[in-house]
PDB file of C-alpha atoms in Angstrom:
ATOM      1  CA  UNK A   1       6.094 -87.957 -30.290  1.00 70.00           C
ATOM      2  CA  UNK A   2       3.720 -86.108 -32.613  1.00 78.00           C
ATOM      3  CA  UNK A   3       2.297 -89.315 -33.661  1.00 78.00           C
ATOM      4  CA  UNK A   4       0.682 -89.722 -30.176  1.00 81.00           C
ATOM      5  CA  UNK A   5      -1.680 -86.825 -31.095  1.00 85.00           C
ATOM      6  CA  UNK A   6      -1.313 -85.090 -27.787  1.00 87.00           C
ATOM      7  CA  UNK A   7      -2.262 -81.385 -27.973  1.00 88.00           C
ATOM      8  CA  UNK A   8      -0.886 -78.713 -25.630  1.00 89.00           C
ATOM      9  CA  UNK A   9      -3.562 -76.133 -24.617  1.00 88.00           C
ATOM     10  CA  UNK A  10      -2.841 -72.653 -23.491  1.00 88.00           C
ATOM     11  CA  UNK A  11      -2.948 -73.988 -19.812  1.00 88.00           C
ATOM     12  CA  UNK A  12      -0.529 -76.879 -20.429  1.00 90.00           C
ATOM     13  CA  UNK A  13       1.871 -77.523 -17.594  1.00 90.00           C
ATOM     14  CA  UNK A  14       5.352 -78.018 -19.165  1.00 87.00           C
ATOM     15  CA  UNK A  15       6.540 -79.805 -15.969  1.00 88.00           C
ATOM     16  CA  UNK A  16       3.506 -82.157 -15.787  1.00 87.00           C
ATOM     17  CA  UNK A  17       4.011 -85.979 -15.754  1.00 87.00           C
ATOM     18  CA  UNK A  18       1.624 -88.868 -16.493  1.00 84.00           C
ATOM     19  CA  UNK A  19       1.693 -92.706 -16.138  1.00 84.00           C
ATOM     20  CA  UNK A  20       0.930 -93.927 -19.660  1.00 84.00           C
ATOM     21  CA  UNK A  21       1.047 -97.495 -21.116  1.00 85.00           C
ATOM     22  CA  UNK A  22       2.549 -96.938 -24.576  1.00 86.00           C
ATOM     23  CA  UNK A  23       3.172 -99.466 -27.423  1.00 87.00           C
ATOM     24  CA  UNK A  24       7.046 -99.247 -27.407  1.00 88.00           C
ATOM     25  CA  UNK A  25       7.205-102.471 -29.426  1.00 89.00           C
ATOM     26  CA  UNK A  26       6.100-100.391 -32.421  1.00 88.00           C
ATOM     27  CA  UNK A  27       8.228 -97.535 -33.913  1.00 89.00           C
ATOM     28  CA  UNK A  28       6.770 -94.370 -32.408  1.00 86.00           C
ATOM     29  CA  UNK A  29       6.544 -92.749 -35.901  1.00 84.00           C
ATOM     30  CA  UNK A  30       3.721 -95.086 -36.711  1.00 85.00           C
ATOM     31  CA  UNK A  31       1.737 -94.639 -33.604  1.00 86.00           C
ATOM     32  CA  UNK A  32      -1.917 -93.945 -33.952  1.00 86.00           C
ATOM     33  CA  UNK A  33      -2.885 -94.355 -30.354  1.00 89.00           C
ATOM     34  CA  UNK A  34      -5.564 -93.008 -28.035  1.00 91.00           C
ATOM     35  CA  UNK A  35      -6.738 -93.298 -24.467  1.00 90.00           C
ATOM     36  CA  UNK A  36      -9.191 -96.074 -23.556  1.00 91.00           C
ATOM     37  CA  UNK A  37      -9.959 -94.942 -19.990  1.00 90.00           C
ATOM     38  CA  UNK A  38     -13.333 -95.674 -18.352  1.00 91.00           C
ATOM     39  CA  UNK A  39     -15.406 -92.540 -17.414  1.00 90.00           C
ATOM     40  CA  UNK A  40     -17.799 -93.083 -14.582  1.00 92.00           C
ATOM     41  CA  UNK A  41     -20.346 -90.666 -13.129  1.00 92.00           C
ATOM     42  CA  UNK A  42     -20.570 -89.993  -9.429  1.00 91.00           C
ATOM     43  CA  UNK A  43     -22.582 -93.165  -8.899  1.00 93.00           C
ATOM     44  CA  UNK A  44     -19.894 -95.291 -10.534  1.00 93.00           C
ATOM     45  CA  UNK A  45     -21.896 -96.003 -13.689  1.00 94.00           C
ATOM     46  CA  UNK A  46     -20.284 -95.156 -17.088  1.00 94.00           C
ATOM     47  CA  UNK A  47     -22.688 -93.490 -19.363  1.00 93.00           C
ATOM     48  CA  UNK A  48     -20.378 -91.077 -21.372  1.00 94.00           C
ATOM     49  CA  UNK A  49     -17.156 -91.031 -23.332  1.00 95.00           C
ATOM     50  CA  UNK A  50     -14.756 -88.256 -24.140  1.00 94.00           C
ATOM     51  CA  UNK A  51     -12.947 -87.153 -27.308  1.00 94.00           C
ATOM     52  CA  UNK A  52     -10.110 -85.825 -25.316  1.00 93.00           C
ATOM     53  CA  UNK A  53      -8.753 -86.474 -21.917  1.00 91.00           C
ATOM     54  CA  UNK A  54      -7.332 -83.381 -20.162  1.00 90.00           C
ATOM     55  CA  UNK A  55      -4.330 -83.858 -17.955  1.00 87.00           C
ATOM     56  CA  UNK A  56      -2.681 -80.746 -16.607  1.00 90.00           C
ATOM     57  CA  UNK A  57      -3.732 -78.809 -19.631  1.00 91.00           C
ATOM     58  CA  UNK A  58      -2.507 -81.505 -22.138  1.00 91.00           C
ATOM     59  CA  UNK A  59      -5.339 -83.029 -24.333  1.00 92.00           C
ATOM     60  CA  UNK A  60      -4.869 -86.717 -24.793  1.00 92.00           C
ATOM     61  CA  UNK A  61      -7.126 -88.007 -27.655  1.00 93.00           C
ATOM     62  CA  UNK A  62      -9.120 -91.075 -26.931  1.00 94.00           C
ATOM     63  CA  UNK A  63      -8.938 -94.030 -29.252  1.00 94.00           C
ATOM     64  CA  UNK A  64     -12.534 -93.635 -30.624  1.00 94.00           C
ATOM     65  CA  UNK A  65     -11.734 -89.989 -31.423  1.00 94.00           C
ATOM     66  CA  UNK A  66      -8.437 -90.875 -33.238  1.00 93.00           C
ATOM     67  CA  UNK A  67     -10.248 -93.520 -35.278  1.00 93.00           C
ATOM     68  CA  UNK A  68     -13.208 -91.171 -35.990  1.00 93.00           C
ATOM     69  CA  UNK A  69     -10.900 -88.389 -37.107  1.00 91.00           C
ATOM     70  CA  UNK A  70      -8.852 -90.730 -39.406  1.00 90.00           C
ATOM     71  CA  UNK A  71     -12.001 -91.916 -41.126  1.00 91.00           C
ATOM     72  CA  UNK A  72     -13.493 -88.417 -41.356  1.00 91.00           C
ATOM     73  CA  UNK A  73     -16.514 -89.124 -39.149  1.00 91.00           C
ATOM     74  CA  UNK A  74     -18.401 -86.085 -37.865  1.00 89.00           C
ATOM     75  CA  UNK A  75     -17.362 -85.469 -34.341  1.00 90.00           C
ATOM     76  CA  UNK A  76     -19.796 -84.169 -31.526  1.00 88.00           C
ATOM     77  CA  UNK A  77     -19.504 -80.484 -30.685  1.00 85.00           C
ATOM     78  CA  UNK A  78     -18.902 -81.164 -26.912  1.00 88.00           C
ATOM     79  CA  UNK A  79     -15.856 -83.001 -25.650  1.00 91.00           C
ATOM     80  CA  UNK A  80     -18.160 -85.512 -23.743  1.00 92.00           C
ATOM     81  CA  UNK A  81     -21.022 -87.360 -25.300  1.00 93.00           C
ATOM     82  CA  UNK A  82     -23.638 -89.689 -23.820  1.00 93.00           C
ATOM     83  CA  UNK A  83     -23.417 -93.169 -25.400  1.00 93.00           C
ATOM     84  CA  UNK A  84     -26.346 -94.947 -26.899  1.00 91.00           C
ATOM     85  CA  UNK A  85     -25.954 -98.622 -26.072  1.00 89.00           C
ATOM     86  CA  UNK A  86     -26.469-101.164 -28.823  1.00 81.00           C
ATOM     87  CA  UNK A  87     -27.998-104.677 -28.732  1.00 68.00           C
ATOM     88  CA  UNK A  88     -28.173-107.000 -25.775  1.00 63.00           C
ATOM     89  CA  UNK A  89     -25.949-106.729 -22.725  1.00 61.00           C
ATOM     90  CA  UNK A  90     -24.251-110.129 -23.266  1.00 68.00           C
ATOM     91  CA  UNK A  91     -23.186-109.760 -26.900  1.00 74.00           C
ATOM     92  CA  UNK A  92     -23.951-106.363 -28.446  1.00 82.00           C
ATOM     93  CA  UNK A  93     -21.577-106.725 -31.483  1.00 86.00           C
ATOM     94  CA  UNK A  94     -20.721-109.389 -33.934  1.00 86.00           C
ATOM     95  CA  UNK A  95     -17.642-111.209 -32.651  1.00 88.00           C
ATOM     96  CA  UNK A  96     -15.350-114.214 -33.235  1.00 88.00           C
ATOM     97  CA  UNK A  97     -13.146-116.001 -30.739  1.00 88.00           C
ATOM     98  CA  UNK A  98      -9.361-116.145 -31.404  1.00 88.00           C
ATOM     99  CA  UNK A  99      -9.627-119.950 -31.383  1.00 87.00           C
ATOM    100  CA  UNK A 100     -12.086-119.995 -34.253  1.00 89.00           C
ATOM    101  CA  UNK A 101     -10.138-117.368 -36.229  1.00 89.00           C
ATOM    102  CA  UNK A 102      -6.873-119.298 -35.721  1.00 89.00           C
ATOM    103  CA  UNK A 103      -8.435-122.618 -36.862  1.00 88.00           C
ATOM    104  CA  UNK A 104      -9.975-121.014 -39.965  1.00 88.00           C
ATOM    105  CA  UNK A 105      -7.055-118.820 -41.162  1.00 88.00           C
ATOM    106  CA  UNK A 106      -3.936-120.640 -39.932  1.00 87.00           C
ATOM    107  CA  UNK A 107      -4.965-124.310 -39.773  1.00 83.00           C
ATOM    108  CA  UNK A 108      -7.661-124.123 -42.487  1.00 84.00           C
ATOM    109  CA  UNK A 109     -10.016-126.207 -40.205  1.00 85.00           C
ATOM    110  CA  UNK A 110     -13.787-125.550 -40.223  1.00 82.00           C
ATOM    111  CA  UNK A 111     -15.241-125.109 -36.771  1.00 78.00           C
ATOM    112  CA  UNK A 112     -18.768-126.528 -36.614  1.00 76.00           C
ATOM    113  CA  UNK A 113     -19.509-125.014 -33.204  1.00 77.00           C
ATOM    114  CA  UNK A 114     -18.554-121.479 -34.293  1.00 81.00           C
ATOM    115  CA  UNK A 115     -20.950-118.743 -35.525  1.00 83.00           C
ATOM    116  CA  UNK A 116     -21.614-118.727 -39.173  1.00 85.00           C
ATOM    117  CA  UNK A 117     -19.164-115.887 -39.886  1.00 87.00           C
ATOM    118  CA  UNK A 118     -16.331-117.707 -38.066  1.00 88.00           C
ATOM    119  CA  UNK A 119     -16.632-121.257 -39.419  1.00 86.00           C
ATOM    120  CA  UNK A 120     -14.191-121.232 -42.339  1.00 87.00           C
ATOM    121  CA  UNK A 121     -11.566-119.073 -44.014  1.00 88.00           C
ATOM    122  CA  UNK A 122     -13.824-117.484 -46.614  1.00 89.00           C
ATOM    123  CA  UNK A 123     -16.434-116.574 -43.956  1.00 89.00           C
ATOM    124  CA  UNK A 124     -13.806-115.138 -41.588  1.00 89.00           C
ATOM    125  CA  UNK A 125     -12.130-113.025 -44.351  1.00 91.00           C
ATOM    126  CA  UNK A 126     -15.495-111.595 -45.370  1.00 90.00           C
ATOM    127  CA  UNK A 127     -16.358-110.758 -41.791  1.00 90.00           C
ATOM    128  CA  UNK A 128     -12.966-109.165 -41.152  1.00 88.00           C
ATOM    129  CA  UNK A 129     -13.308-106.941 -44.179  1.00 89.00           C
ATOM    130  CA  UNK A 130     -16.940-105.865 -43.428  1.00 86.00           C
ATOM    131  CA  UNK A 131     -16.245-103.234 -40.732  1.00 87.00           C
ATOM    132  CA  UNK A 132     -13.964-101.966 -37.931  1.00 91.00           C
ATOM    133  CA  UNK A 133     -12.098-104.765 -36.138  1.00 90.00           C
ATOM    134  CA  UNK A 134     -11.457-104.339 -32.421  1.00 91.00           C
ATOM    135  CA  UNK A 135      -9.221-106.918 -30.735  1.00 89.00           C
ATOM    136  CA  UNK A 136     -10.078-107.399 -27.030  1.00 87.00           C
ATOM    137  CA  UNK A 137     -10.720-109.801 -24.315  1.00 85.00           C
ATOM    138  CA  UNK A 138     -14.040-110.656 -22.485  1.00 81.00           C
ATOM    139  CA  UNK A 139     -12.562-113.313 -20.132  1.00 79.00           C
ATOM    140  CA  UNK A 140     -13.631-112.926 -16.510  1.00 75.00           C
ATOM    141  CA  UNK A 141     -10.007-113.317 -15.287  1.00 77.00           C
ATOM    142  CA  UNK A 142      -8.838-110.093 -17.085  1.00 77.00           C
ATOM    143  CA  UNK A 143     -10.776-107.907 -14.635  1.00 80.00           C
ATOM    144  CA  UNK A 144     -11.788-105.479 -17.420  1.00 86.00           C
ATOM    145  CA  UNK A 145     -15.420-105.223 -16.468  1.00 90.00           C
ATOM    146  CA  UNK A 146     -17.207-101.941 -15.789  1.00 91.00           C
ATOM    147  CA  UNK A 147     -20.642-100.842 -14.518  1.00 92.00           C
ATOM    148  CA  UNK A 148     -22.793 -99.458 -17.270  1.00 92.00           C
ATOM    149  CA  UNK A 149     -26.609 -98.816 -17.687  1.00 90.00           C
ATOM    150  CA  UNK A 150     -27.112-102.128 -19.486  1.00 88.00           C
ATOM    151  CA  UNK A 151     -25.046-104.372 -17.133  1.00 88.00           C
ATOM    152  CA  UNK A 152     -23.137-104.247 -13.890  1.00 89.00           C
ATOM    153  CA  UNK A 153     -20.283-106.250 -15.317  1.00 88.00           C
ATOM    154  CA  UNK A 154     -19.732-104.998 -18.855  1.00 90.00           C
ATOM    155  CA  UNK A 155     -16.599-105.825 -20.880  1.00 89.00           C
ATOM    156  CA  UNK A 156     -14.317-102.880 -21.485  1.00 91.00           C
ATOM    157  CA  UNK A 157     -13.979-103.781 -25.163  1.00 91.00           C
ATOM    158  CA  UNK A 158     -17.773-103.421 -25.596  1.00 92.00           C
ATOM    159  CA  UNK A 159     -17.689-100.008 -24.104  1.00 93.00           C
ATOM    160  CA  UNK A 160     -14.917 -99.077 -26.507  1.00 93.00           C
ATOM    161  CA  UNK A 161     -16.906-100.546 -29.454  1.00 93.00           C
ATOM    162  CA  UNK A 162     -20.010 -98.620 -28.260  1.00 93.00           C
ATOM    163  CA  UNK A 163     -18.140 -95.304 -28.273  1.00 94.00           C
ATOM    164  CA  UNK A 164     -16.686 -95.974 -31.835  1.00 94.00           C
ATOM    165  CA  UNK A 165     -20.114 -97.117 -33.022  1.00 93.00           C
ATOM    166  CA  UNK A 166     -21.794 -93.900 -31.694  1.00 93.00           C
ATOM    167  CA  UNK A 167     -19.136 -91.668 -33.507  1.00 94.00           C
ATOM    168  CA  UNK A 168     -19.310 -93.703 -36.744  1.00 93.00           C
ATOM    169  CA  UNK A 169     -23.169 -93.573 -36.972  1.00 90.00           C
ATOM    170  CA  UNK A 170     -23.749 -90.329 -35.156  1.00 88.00           C
ATOM    171  CA  UNK A 171     -25.838 -92.266 -32.580  1.00 86.00           C
ATOM    172  CA  UNK A 172     -24.674 -90.505 -29.422  1.00 90.00           C
ATOM    173  CA  UNK A 173     -27.423 -89.187 -27.223  1.00 91.00           C
ATOM    174  CA  UNK A 174     -27.890 -85.393 -27.127  1.00 90.00           C
ATOM    175  CA  UNK A 175     -29.311 -83.601 -24.082  1.00 88.00           C
ATOM    176  CA  UNK A 176     -32.444 -81.512 -24.602  1.00 86.00           C
ATOM    177  CA  UNK A 177     -31.917 -77.802 -24.673  1.00 88.00           C
ATOM    178  CA  UNK A 178     -32.155 -75.929 -21.356  1.00 89.00           C
ATOM    179  CA  UNK A 179     -35.167 -73.945 -22.631  1.00 91.00           C
ATOM    180  CA  UNK A 180     -37.193 -77.098 -23.227  1.00 89.00           C
ATOM    181  CA  UNK A 181     -36.300 -78.356 -19.733  1.00 90.00           C
ATOM    182  CA  UNK A 182     -37.416 -75.058 -18.250  1.00 92.00           C
ATOM    183  CA  UNK A 183     -40.722 -75.191 -20.106  1.00 92.00           C
ATOM    184  CA  UNK A 184     -41.354 -78.705 -18.850  1.00 91.00           C
ATOM    185  CA  UNK A 185     -40.670 -77.544 -15.401  1.00 91.00           C
ATOM    186  CA  UNK A 186     -42.521 -74.159 -15.231  1.00 93.00           C
ATOM    187  CA  UNK A 187     -45.591 -74.806 -17.412  1.00 93.00           C
ATOM    188  CA  UNK A 188     -47.260 -77.621 -15.249  1.00 92.00           C
ATOM    189  CA  UNK A 189     -46.762 -75.567 -12.117  1.00 92.00           C
ATOM    190  CA  UNK A 190     -48.366 -72.564 -13.612  1.00 92.00           C
ATOM    191  CA  UNK A 191     -51.365 -74.780 -14.683  1.00 91.00           C
ATOM    192  CA  UNK A 192     -51.692 -76.092 -11.187  1.00 89.00           C
ATOM    193  CA  UNK A 193     -51.577 -72.522  -9.727  1.00 89.00           C
ATOM    194  CA  UNK A 194     -54.288 -71.589 -12.190  1.00 88.00           C
ATOM    195  CA  UNK A 195     -56.283 -74.566 -11.220  1.00 85.00           C
ATOM    196  CA  UNK A 196     -56.120 -73.740  -7.460  1.00 83.00           C
ATOM    197  CA  UNK A 197     -56.437 -70.006  -7.481  1.00 80.00           C
ATOM    198  CA  UNK A 198     -58.225 -68.865 -10.669  1.00 74.00           C
ATOM    199  CA  UNK A 199     -60.999 -71.479 -10.788  1.00 64.00           C
ATOM    200  CA  UNK A 200     -64.312 -71.073  -8.917  1.00 71.00           C
ATOM    201  CA  UNK A 201     -64.407 -74.620  -7.736  1.00 77.00           C
ATOM    202  CA  UNK A 202     -64.754 -76.299  -4.396  1.00 83.00           C
ATOM    203  CA  UNK A 203     -61.550 -77.466  -2.540  1.00 81.00           C
ATOM    204  CA  UNK A 204     -62.477 -81.090  -3.143  1.00 85.00           C
ATOM    205  CA  UNK A 205     -62.845 -80.523  -6.821  1.00 86.00           C
ATOM    206  CA  UNK A 206     -59.609 -78.818  -6.988  1.00 85.00           C
ATOM    207  CA  UNK A 207     -57.878 -81.769  -5.301  1.00 88.00           C
ATOM    208  CA  UNK A 208     -59.525 -84.236  -7.686  1.00 88.00           C
ATOM    209  CA  UNK A 209     -58.632 -82.188 -10.817  1.00 88.00           C
ATOM    210  CA  UNK A 210     -55.075 -81.566  -9.466  1.00 89.00           C
ATOM    211  CA  UNK A 211     -54.489 -85.257  -8.762  1.00 91.00           C
ATOM    212  CA  UNK A 212     -55.744 -86.237 -12.145  1.00 92.00           C
ATOM    213  CA  UNK A 213     -53.556 -83.600 -13.828  1.00 92.00           C
ATOM    214  CA  UNK A 214     -50.437 -84.805 -11.971  1.00 92.00           C
ATOM    215  CA  UNK A 215     -51.108 -88.456 -12.851  1.00 94.00           C
ATOM    216  CA  UNK A 216     -51.733 -87.506 -16.570  1.00 94.00           C
ATOM    217  CA  UNK A 217     -48.679 -85.392 -16.591  1.00 93.00           C
ATOM    218  CA  UNK A 218     -46.507 -88.392 -15.306  1.00 93.00           C
ATOM    219  CA  UNK A 219     -47.851 -90.522 -18.244  1.00 94.00           C
ATOM    220  CA  UNK A 220     -47.217 -87.692 -20.814  1.00 94.00           C
ATOM    221  CA  UNK A 221     -43.719 -86.989 -19.510  1.00 94.00           C
ATOM    222  CA  UNK A 222     -42.750 -90.655 -19.516  1.00 94.00           C
ATOM    223  CA  UNK A 223     -44.058 -91.169 -23.060  1.00 95.00           C
ATOM    224  CA  UNK A 224     -42.349 -87.942 -24.213  1.00 93.00           C
ATOM    225  CA  UNK A 225     -39.006 -89.068 -22.634  1.00 92.00           C
ATOM    226  CA  UNK A 226     -39.254 -92.489 -24.399  1.00 91.00           C
ATOM    227  CA  UNK A 227     -40.119 -90.841 -27.813  1.00 92.00           C
ATOM    228  CA  UNK A 228     -37.274 -88.415 -27.663  1.00 90.00           C
ATOM    229  CA  UNK A 229     -34.878 -91.141 -26.598  1.00 87.00           C
ATOM    230  CA  UNK A 230     -35.669 -92.976 -29.698  1.00 86.00           C
ATOM    231  CA  UNK A 231     -34.605 -89.887 -31.641  1.00 86.00           C
ATOM    232  CA  UNK A 232     -31.397 -89.754 -29.557  1.00 87.00           C
ATOM    233  CA  UNK A 233     -32.557 -86.846 -27.311  1.00 89.00           C
ATOM    234  CA  UNK A 234     -32.409 -87.023 -23.515  1.00 90.00           C
ATOM    235  CA  UNK A 235     -34.709 -84.988 -21.212  1.00 90.00           C
ATOM    236  CA  UNK A 236     -34.541 -85.068 -17.438  1.00 87.00           C
ATOM    237  CA  UNK A 237     -38.064 -85.538 -16.213  1.00 90.00           C
ATOM    238  CA  UNK A 238     -37.404 -86.678 -12.669  1.00 90.00           C
ATOM    239  CA  UNK A 239     -36.669 -83.098 -11.345  1.00 89.00           C
ATOM    240  CA  UNK A 240     -39.656 -81.635 -13.159  1.00 91.00           C
ATOM    241  CA  UNK A 241     -42.053 -84.353 -11.859  1.00 92.00           C
ATOM    242  CA  UNK A 242     -40.648 -83.894  -8.304  1.00 93.00           C
ATOM    243  CA  UNK A 243     -41.116 -80.166  -8.477  1.00 92.00           C
ATOM    244  CA  UNK A 244     -44.678 -80.596  -9.711  1.00 92.00           C
ATOM    245  CA  UNK A 245     -45.433 -82.932  -6.839  1.00 93.00           C
ATOM    246  CA  UNK A 246     -43.961 -80.499  -4.290  1.00 93.00           C
ATOM    247  CA  UNK A 247     -45.906 -77.666  -5.899  1.00 91.00           C
ATOM    248  CA  UNK A 248     -49.098 -79.674  -5.738  1.00 91.00           C
ATOM    249  CA  UNK A 249     -48.616 -80.618  -2.078  1.00 91.00           C
ATOM    250  CA  UNK A 250     -47.872 -77.008  -1.242  1.00 90.00           C
ATOM    251  CA  UNK A 251     -51.017 -75.694  -3.107  1.00 88.00           C
ATOM    252  CA  UNK A 252     -53.176 -78.348  -1.312  1.00 88.00           C
ATOM    253  CA  UNK A 253     -51.765 -77.163   2.059  1.00 89.00           C
ATOM    254  CA  UNK A 254     -52.240 -73.506   1.299  1.00 85.00           C
ATOM    255  CA  UNK A 255     -55.795 -73.916   0.083  1.00 79.00           C
ATOM    256  CA  UNK A 256     -56.546 -76.242   3.016  1.00 78.00           C
ATOM    257  CA  UNK A 257     -55.433 -73.651   5.430  1.00 76.00           C
ATOM    258  CA  UNK A 258     -57.536 -71.002   3.771  1.00 73.00           C
TER     259      UNK A 258
END
């Protein structure tokens, strides 16, 4: 049905099939559904989320994307975005247990052991109307835990909430431009080459200055990476630092042979 929001691209396979869990208990005319699949990198860790899931040329919208579109949030330009994780690993979002909500709204009973926003009917109603409500389960027996950068066993509902939060507040992490990455890779290698071949210094002095430069570069790159991450930008410094170390070792070997 059109209410599922599935889009056929130019490469859509009209004979394709897919195993989907659909809410048939609800009239399909009123569906506003989306995929909630887990997207893991090659190491099994989930760092990103997608706007659409492509299956044989058919674009299946994810639930965060459907929600963001219906609320007119600004969507990322790319289909996949790196998530910025919020709060602590154990409880990153405000939540209420079903038990506390049931006691407050159905039974009218105050729960003294519940969080402040879950203790009585007035507090629960205020909390429910304050943002986006996601109904999920964090029980260990559900087997809906995934590996993320913040925890090895992270509830799936928190991953979904993080993706929605990133789209709502435009908090997704943006990779740094390739030109900046190239500068961070090439510039320190050129400086090392100049230090070893264009400076009239002894071999011992070159090693001392080169070692000091590499150590200082490590500190600068780590600090730069941290500051950019605070501004929701991600740079890959590992490859640049490894290349600089290899270049330094090669220059020491060449000058030593000379």
